[in-house]
PDB file of C-alpha atoms in Angstrom:
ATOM      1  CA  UNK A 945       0.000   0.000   0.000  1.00  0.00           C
ATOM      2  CA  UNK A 946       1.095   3.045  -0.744  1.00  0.00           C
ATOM      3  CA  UNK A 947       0.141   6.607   0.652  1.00  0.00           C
ATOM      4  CA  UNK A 948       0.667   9.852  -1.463  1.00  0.00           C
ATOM      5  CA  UNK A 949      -0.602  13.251  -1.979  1.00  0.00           C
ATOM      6  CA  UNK A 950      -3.996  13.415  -4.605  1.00  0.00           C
ATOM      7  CA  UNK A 951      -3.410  14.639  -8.219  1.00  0.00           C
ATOM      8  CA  UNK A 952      -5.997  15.902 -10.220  1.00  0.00           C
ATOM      9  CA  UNK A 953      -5.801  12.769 -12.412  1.00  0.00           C
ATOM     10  CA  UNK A 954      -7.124  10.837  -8.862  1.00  0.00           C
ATOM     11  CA  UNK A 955     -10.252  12.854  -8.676  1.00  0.00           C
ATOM     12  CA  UNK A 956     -12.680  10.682 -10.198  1.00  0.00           C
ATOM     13  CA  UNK A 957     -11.282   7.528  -7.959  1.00  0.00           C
ATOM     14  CA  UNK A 958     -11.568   9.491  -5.307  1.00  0.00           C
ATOM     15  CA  UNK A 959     -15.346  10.336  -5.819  1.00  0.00           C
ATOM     16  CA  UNK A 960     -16.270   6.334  -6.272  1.00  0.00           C
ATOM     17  CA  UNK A 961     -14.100   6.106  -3.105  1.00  0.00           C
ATOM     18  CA  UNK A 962     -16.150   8.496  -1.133  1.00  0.00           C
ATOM     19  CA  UNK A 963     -19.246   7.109  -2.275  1.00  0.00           C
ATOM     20  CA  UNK A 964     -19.115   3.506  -2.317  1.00  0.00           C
ATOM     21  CA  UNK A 965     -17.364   3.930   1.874  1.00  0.00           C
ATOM     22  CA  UNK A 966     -20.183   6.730   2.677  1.00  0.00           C
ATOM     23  CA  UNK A 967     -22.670   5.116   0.212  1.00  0.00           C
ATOM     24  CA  UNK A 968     -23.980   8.466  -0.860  1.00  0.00           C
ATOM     25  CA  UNK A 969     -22.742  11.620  -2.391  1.00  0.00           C
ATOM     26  CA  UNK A 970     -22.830  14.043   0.591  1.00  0.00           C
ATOM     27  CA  UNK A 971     -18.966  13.045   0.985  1.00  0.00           C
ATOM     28  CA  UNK A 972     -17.858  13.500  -2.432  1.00  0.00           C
ATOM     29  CA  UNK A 973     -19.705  16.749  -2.834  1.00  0.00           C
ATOM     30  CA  UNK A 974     -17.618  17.759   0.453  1.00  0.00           C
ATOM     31  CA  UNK A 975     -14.671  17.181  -0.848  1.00  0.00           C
ATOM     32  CA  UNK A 976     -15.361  18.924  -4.480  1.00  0.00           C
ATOM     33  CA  UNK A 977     -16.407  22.178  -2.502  1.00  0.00           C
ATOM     34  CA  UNK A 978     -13.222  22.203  -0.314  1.00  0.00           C
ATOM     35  CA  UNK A 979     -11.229  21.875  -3.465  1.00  0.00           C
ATOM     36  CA  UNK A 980     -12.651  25.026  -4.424  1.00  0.00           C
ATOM     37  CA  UNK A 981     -12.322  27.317  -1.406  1.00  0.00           C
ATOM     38  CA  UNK A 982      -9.227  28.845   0.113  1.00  0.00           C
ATOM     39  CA  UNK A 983      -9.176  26.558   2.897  1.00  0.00           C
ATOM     40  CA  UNK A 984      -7.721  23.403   0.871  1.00  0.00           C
ATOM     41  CA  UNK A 985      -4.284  22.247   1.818  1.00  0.00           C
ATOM     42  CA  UNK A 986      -3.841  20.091  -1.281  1.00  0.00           C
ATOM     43  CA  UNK A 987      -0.277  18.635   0.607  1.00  0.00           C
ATOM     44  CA  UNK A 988      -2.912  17.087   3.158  1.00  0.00           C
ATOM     45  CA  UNK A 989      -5.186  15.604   1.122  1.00  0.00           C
ATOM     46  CA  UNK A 990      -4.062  11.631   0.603  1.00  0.00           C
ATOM     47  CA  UNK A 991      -4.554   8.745  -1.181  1.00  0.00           C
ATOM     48  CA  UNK A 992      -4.172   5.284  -0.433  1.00  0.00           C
ATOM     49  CA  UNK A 993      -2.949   3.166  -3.418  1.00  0.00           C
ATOM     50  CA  UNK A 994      -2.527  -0.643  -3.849  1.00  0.00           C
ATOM     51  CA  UNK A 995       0.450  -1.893  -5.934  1.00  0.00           C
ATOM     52  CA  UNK A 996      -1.401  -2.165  -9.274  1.00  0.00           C
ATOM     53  CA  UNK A 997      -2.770   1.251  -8.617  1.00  0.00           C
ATOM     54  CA  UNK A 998      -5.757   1.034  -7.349  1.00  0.00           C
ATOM     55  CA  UNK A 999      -7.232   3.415  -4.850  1.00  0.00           C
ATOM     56  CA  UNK A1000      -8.869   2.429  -2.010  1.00  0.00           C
ATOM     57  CA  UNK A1001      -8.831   5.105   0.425  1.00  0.00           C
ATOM     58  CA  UNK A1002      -8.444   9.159   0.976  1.00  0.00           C
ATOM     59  CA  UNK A1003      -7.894  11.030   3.473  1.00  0.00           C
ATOM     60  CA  UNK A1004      -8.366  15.123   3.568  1.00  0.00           C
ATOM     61  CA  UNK A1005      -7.579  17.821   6.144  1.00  0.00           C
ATOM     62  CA  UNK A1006      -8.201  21.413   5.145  1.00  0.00           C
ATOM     63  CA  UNK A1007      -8.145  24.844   7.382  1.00  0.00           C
ATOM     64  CA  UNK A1008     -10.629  25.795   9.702  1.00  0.00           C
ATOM     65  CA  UNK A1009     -10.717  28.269  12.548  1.00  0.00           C
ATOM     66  CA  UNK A1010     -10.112  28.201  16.157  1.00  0.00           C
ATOM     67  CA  UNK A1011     -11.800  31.997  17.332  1.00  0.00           C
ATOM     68  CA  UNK A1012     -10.037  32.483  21.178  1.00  0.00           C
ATOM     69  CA  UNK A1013     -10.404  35.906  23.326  1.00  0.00           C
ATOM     70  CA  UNK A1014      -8.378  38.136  20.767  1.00  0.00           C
ATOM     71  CA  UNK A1015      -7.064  35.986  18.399  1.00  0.00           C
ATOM     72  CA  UNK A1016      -7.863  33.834  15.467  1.00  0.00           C
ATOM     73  CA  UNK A1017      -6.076  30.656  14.402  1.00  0.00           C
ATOM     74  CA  UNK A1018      -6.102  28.199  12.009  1.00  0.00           C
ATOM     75  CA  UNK A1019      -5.828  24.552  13.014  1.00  0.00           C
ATOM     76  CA  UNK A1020      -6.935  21.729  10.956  1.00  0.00           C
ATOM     77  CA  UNK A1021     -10.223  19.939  10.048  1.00  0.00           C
ATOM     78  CA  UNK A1022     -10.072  16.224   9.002  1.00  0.00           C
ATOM     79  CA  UNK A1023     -12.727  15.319   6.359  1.00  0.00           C
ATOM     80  CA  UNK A1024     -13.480  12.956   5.373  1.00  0.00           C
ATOM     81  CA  UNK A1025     -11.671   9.292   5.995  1.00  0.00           C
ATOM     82  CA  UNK A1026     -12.818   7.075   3.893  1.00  0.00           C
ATOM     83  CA  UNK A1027     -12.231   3.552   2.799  1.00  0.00           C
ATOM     84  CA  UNK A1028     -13.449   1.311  -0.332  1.00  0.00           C
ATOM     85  CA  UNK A1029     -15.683  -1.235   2.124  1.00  0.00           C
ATOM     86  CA  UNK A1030     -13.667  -4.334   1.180  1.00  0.00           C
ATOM     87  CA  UNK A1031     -10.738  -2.894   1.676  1.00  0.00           C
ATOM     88  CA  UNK A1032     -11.968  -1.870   5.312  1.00  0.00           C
ATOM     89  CA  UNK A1033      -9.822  -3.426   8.599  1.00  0.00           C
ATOM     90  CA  UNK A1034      -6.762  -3.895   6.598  1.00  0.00           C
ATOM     91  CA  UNK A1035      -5.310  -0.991   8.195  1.00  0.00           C
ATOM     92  CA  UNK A1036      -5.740   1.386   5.119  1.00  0.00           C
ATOM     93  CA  UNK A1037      -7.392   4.021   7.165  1.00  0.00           C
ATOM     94  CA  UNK A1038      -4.996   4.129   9.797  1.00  0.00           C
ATOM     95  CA  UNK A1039      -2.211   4.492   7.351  1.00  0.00           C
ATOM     96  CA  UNK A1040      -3.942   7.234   6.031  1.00  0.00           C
ATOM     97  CA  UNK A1041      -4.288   8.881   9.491  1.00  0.00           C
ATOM     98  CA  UNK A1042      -0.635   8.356  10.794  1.00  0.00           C
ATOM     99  CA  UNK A1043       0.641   9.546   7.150  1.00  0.00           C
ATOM    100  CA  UNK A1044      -1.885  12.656   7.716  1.00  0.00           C
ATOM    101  CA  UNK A1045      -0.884  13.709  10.940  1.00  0.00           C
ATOM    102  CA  UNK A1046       2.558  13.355  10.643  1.00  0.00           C
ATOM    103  CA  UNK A1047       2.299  15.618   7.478  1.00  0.00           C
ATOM    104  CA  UNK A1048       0.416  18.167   9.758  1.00  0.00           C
ATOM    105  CA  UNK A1049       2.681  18.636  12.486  1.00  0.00           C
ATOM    106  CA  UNK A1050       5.434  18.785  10.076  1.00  0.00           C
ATOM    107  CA  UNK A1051       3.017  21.591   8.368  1.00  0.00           C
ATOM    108  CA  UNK A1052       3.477  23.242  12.361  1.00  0.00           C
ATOM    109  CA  UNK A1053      -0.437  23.733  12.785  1.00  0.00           C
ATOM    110  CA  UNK A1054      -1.192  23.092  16.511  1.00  0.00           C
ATOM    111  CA  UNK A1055      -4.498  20.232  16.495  1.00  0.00           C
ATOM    112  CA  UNK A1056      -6.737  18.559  14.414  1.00  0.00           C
ATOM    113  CA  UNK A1057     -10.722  18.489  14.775  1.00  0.00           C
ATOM    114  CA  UNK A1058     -12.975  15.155  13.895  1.00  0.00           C
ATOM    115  CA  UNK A1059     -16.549  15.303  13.812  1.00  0.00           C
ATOM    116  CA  UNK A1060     -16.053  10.946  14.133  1.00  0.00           C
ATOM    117  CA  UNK A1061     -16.467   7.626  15.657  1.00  0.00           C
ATOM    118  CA  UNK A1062     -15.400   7.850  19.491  1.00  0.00           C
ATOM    119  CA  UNK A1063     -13.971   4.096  19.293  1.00  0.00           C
ATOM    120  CA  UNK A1064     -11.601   4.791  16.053  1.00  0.00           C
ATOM    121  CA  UNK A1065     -10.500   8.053  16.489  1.00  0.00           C
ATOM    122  CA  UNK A1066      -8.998   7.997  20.529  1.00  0.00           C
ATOM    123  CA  UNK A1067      -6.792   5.330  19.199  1.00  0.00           C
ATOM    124  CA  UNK A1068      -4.782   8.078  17.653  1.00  0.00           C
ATOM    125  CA  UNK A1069      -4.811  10.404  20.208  1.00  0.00           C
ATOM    126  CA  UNK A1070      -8.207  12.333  19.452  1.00  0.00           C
ATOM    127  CA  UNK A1071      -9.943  13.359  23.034  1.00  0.00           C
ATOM    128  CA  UNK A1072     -13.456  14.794  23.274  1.00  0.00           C
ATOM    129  CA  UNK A1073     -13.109  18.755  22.122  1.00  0.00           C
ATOM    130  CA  UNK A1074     -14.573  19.725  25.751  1.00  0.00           C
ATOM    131  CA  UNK A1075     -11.624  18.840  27.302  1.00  0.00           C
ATOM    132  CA  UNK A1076      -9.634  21.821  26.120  1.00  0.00           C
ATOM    133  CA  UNK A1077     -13.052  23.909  26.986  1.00  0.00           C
ATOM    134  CA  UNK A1078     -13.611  23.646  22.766  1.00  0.00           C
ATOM    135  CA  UNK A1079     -16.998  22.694  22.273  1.00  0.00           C
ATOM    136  CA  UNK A1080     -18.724  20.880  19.418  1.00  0.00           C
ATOM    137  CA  UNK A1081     -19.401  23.101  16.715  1.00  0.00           C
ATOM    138  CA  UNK A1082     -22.257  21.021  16.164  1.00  0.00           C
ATOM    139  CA  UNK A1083     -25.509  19.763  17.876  1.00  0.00           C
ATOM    140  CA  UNK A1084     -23.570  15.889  18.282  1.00  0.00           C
ATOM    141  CA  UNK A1085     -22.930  14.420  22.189  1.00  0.00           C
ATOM    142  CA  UNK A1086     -19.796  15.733  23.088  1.00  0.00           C
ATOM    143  CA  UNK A1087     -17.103  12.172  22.631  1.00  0.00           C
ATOM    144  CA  UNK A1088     -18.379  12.398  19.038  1.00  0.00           C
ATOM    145  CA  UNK A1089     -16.572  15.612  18.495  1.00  0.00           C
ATOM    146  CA  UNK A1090     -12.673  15.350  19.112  1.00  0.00           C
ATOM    147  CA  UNK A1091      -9.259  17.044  18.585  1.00  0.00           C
ATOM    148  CA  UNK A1092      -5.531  15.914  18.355  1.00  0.00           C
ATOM    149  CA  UNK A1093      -3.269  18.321  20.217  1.00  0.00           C
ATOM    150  CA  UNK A1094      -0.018  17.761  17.531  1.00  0.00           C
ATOM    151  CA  UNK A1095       2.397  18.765  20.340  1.00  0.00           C
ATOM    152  CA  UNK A1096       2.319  18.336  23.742  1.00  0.00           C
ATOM    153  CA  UNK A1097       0.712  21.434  25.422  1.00  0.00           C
ATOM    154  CA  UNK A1098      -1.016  23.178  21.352  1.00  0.00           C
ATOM    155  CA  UNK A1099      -4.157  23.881  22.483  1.00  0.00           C
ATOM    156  CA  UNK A1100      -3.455  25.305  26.054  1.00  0.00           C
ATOM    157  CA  UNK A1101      -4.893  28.459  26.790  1.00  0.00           C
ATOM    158  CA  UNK A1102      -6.888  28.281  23.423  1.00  0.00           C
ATOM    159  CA  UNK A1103     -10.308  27.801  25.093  1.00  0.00           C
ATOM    160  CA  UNK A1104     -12.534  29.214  21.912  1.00  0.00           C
ATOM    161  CA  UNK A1105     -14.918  28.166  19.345  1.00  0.00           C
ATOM    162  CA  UNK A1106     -14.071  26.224  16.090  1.00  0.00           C
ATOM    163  CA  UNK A1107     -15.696  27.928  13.129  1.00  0.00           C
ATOM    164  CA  UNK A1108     -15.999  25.584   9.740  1.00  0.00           C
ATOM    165  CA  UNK A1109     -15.766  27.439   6.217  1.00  0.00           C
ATOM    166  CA  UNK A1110     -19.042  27.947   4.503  1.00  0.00           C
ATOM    167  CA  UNK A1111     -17.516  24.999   2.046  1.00  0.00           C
ATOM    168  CA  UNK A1112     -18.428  22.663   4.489  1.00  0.00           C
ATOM    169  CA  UNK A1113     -21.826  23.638   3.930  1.00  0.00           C
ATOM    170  CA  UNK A1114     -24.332  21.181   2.357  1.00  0.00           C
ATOM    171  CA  UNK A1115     -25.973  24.944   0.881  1.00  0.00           C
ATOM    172  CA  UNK A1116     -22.975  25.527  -1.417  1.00  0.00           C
TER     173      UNK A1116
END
């Protein structure tokens, strides 16, 4: 397996990925708006590609805002993970997520934000937003809605609000 950065070429592999793992197009449509705003980090965005070139999973983080007493910062958004299904529990998705956050801490941005499963993501180091006095963004119970400090101490004293761009809206 093989992890790399998405070229435009991927696009359309990328789009069957999303919808066949999410089987819909809410995902996929996602992604495509991203692409198109000024909060895409196209050095973050991965594929996961067997030896005969096939992919079978993607990965994508992409700016978003943490608004603290003063100050505005920009700290990472991971959307979406997903995998082809029968290429699910092989570890393709984890390889995706250690490649992705190693790639964002060498980027220097401070945390990463899941809206996620509470039994996948912890495994990585993702701990429920409130922790950090960060709430949800979003009307979800509060382990559902996570963040990955990338070094020791990131987020402390950046109690705040996350704000997502309006290309994560299902309106655009």
């Amino acid at each position: 397996m093989i992890i790399r950065k998405e070229q435009p070429q991927d696009y359309e592999a990328i789009r069957r990925v999303n919808e066949e793992a999410f089987k819909g197009t809410v995902e996929a449509d996602l992604i495509q708006n991203i692409r198109k705003s000024d909060y895409y980090q196209p050095g973050l965005s991965l594929v996961a590609e067997t030896e005969d070139g096939l992919i079978v999973g993607y990965i994508m983080f992409s700016e978003i805002s943490l608004e603290t007493a003063g100050r505005s910062r920009f700290i990472l958004g991971l959307a979406p993970l997903a995998v082809l299904p029968e290429y699910q529990g092989k570890r393709v998705g984890s390889s995706l997520m250690e490649e992705g956050i190693r790639l964002s801490r060498e980027k220097a941005y401070p945390a990463i934000a899941v809206l996620g499963h509470a039994d996948y993501y912890p495994r990585f180091g993702f701990i429920p937003s409130n922790q950090f006095a960060i709430p949800a963004p979003f009307d979800v119970p509060s382990e559902y809605f996570m963040l990955l400090e990338l070094y020791d101490g990131s987020l402390e004293n950046l109690a705040g609000t996350i704000h997502y761009p309006a290309a994560f809206s299902q309106d655009n």
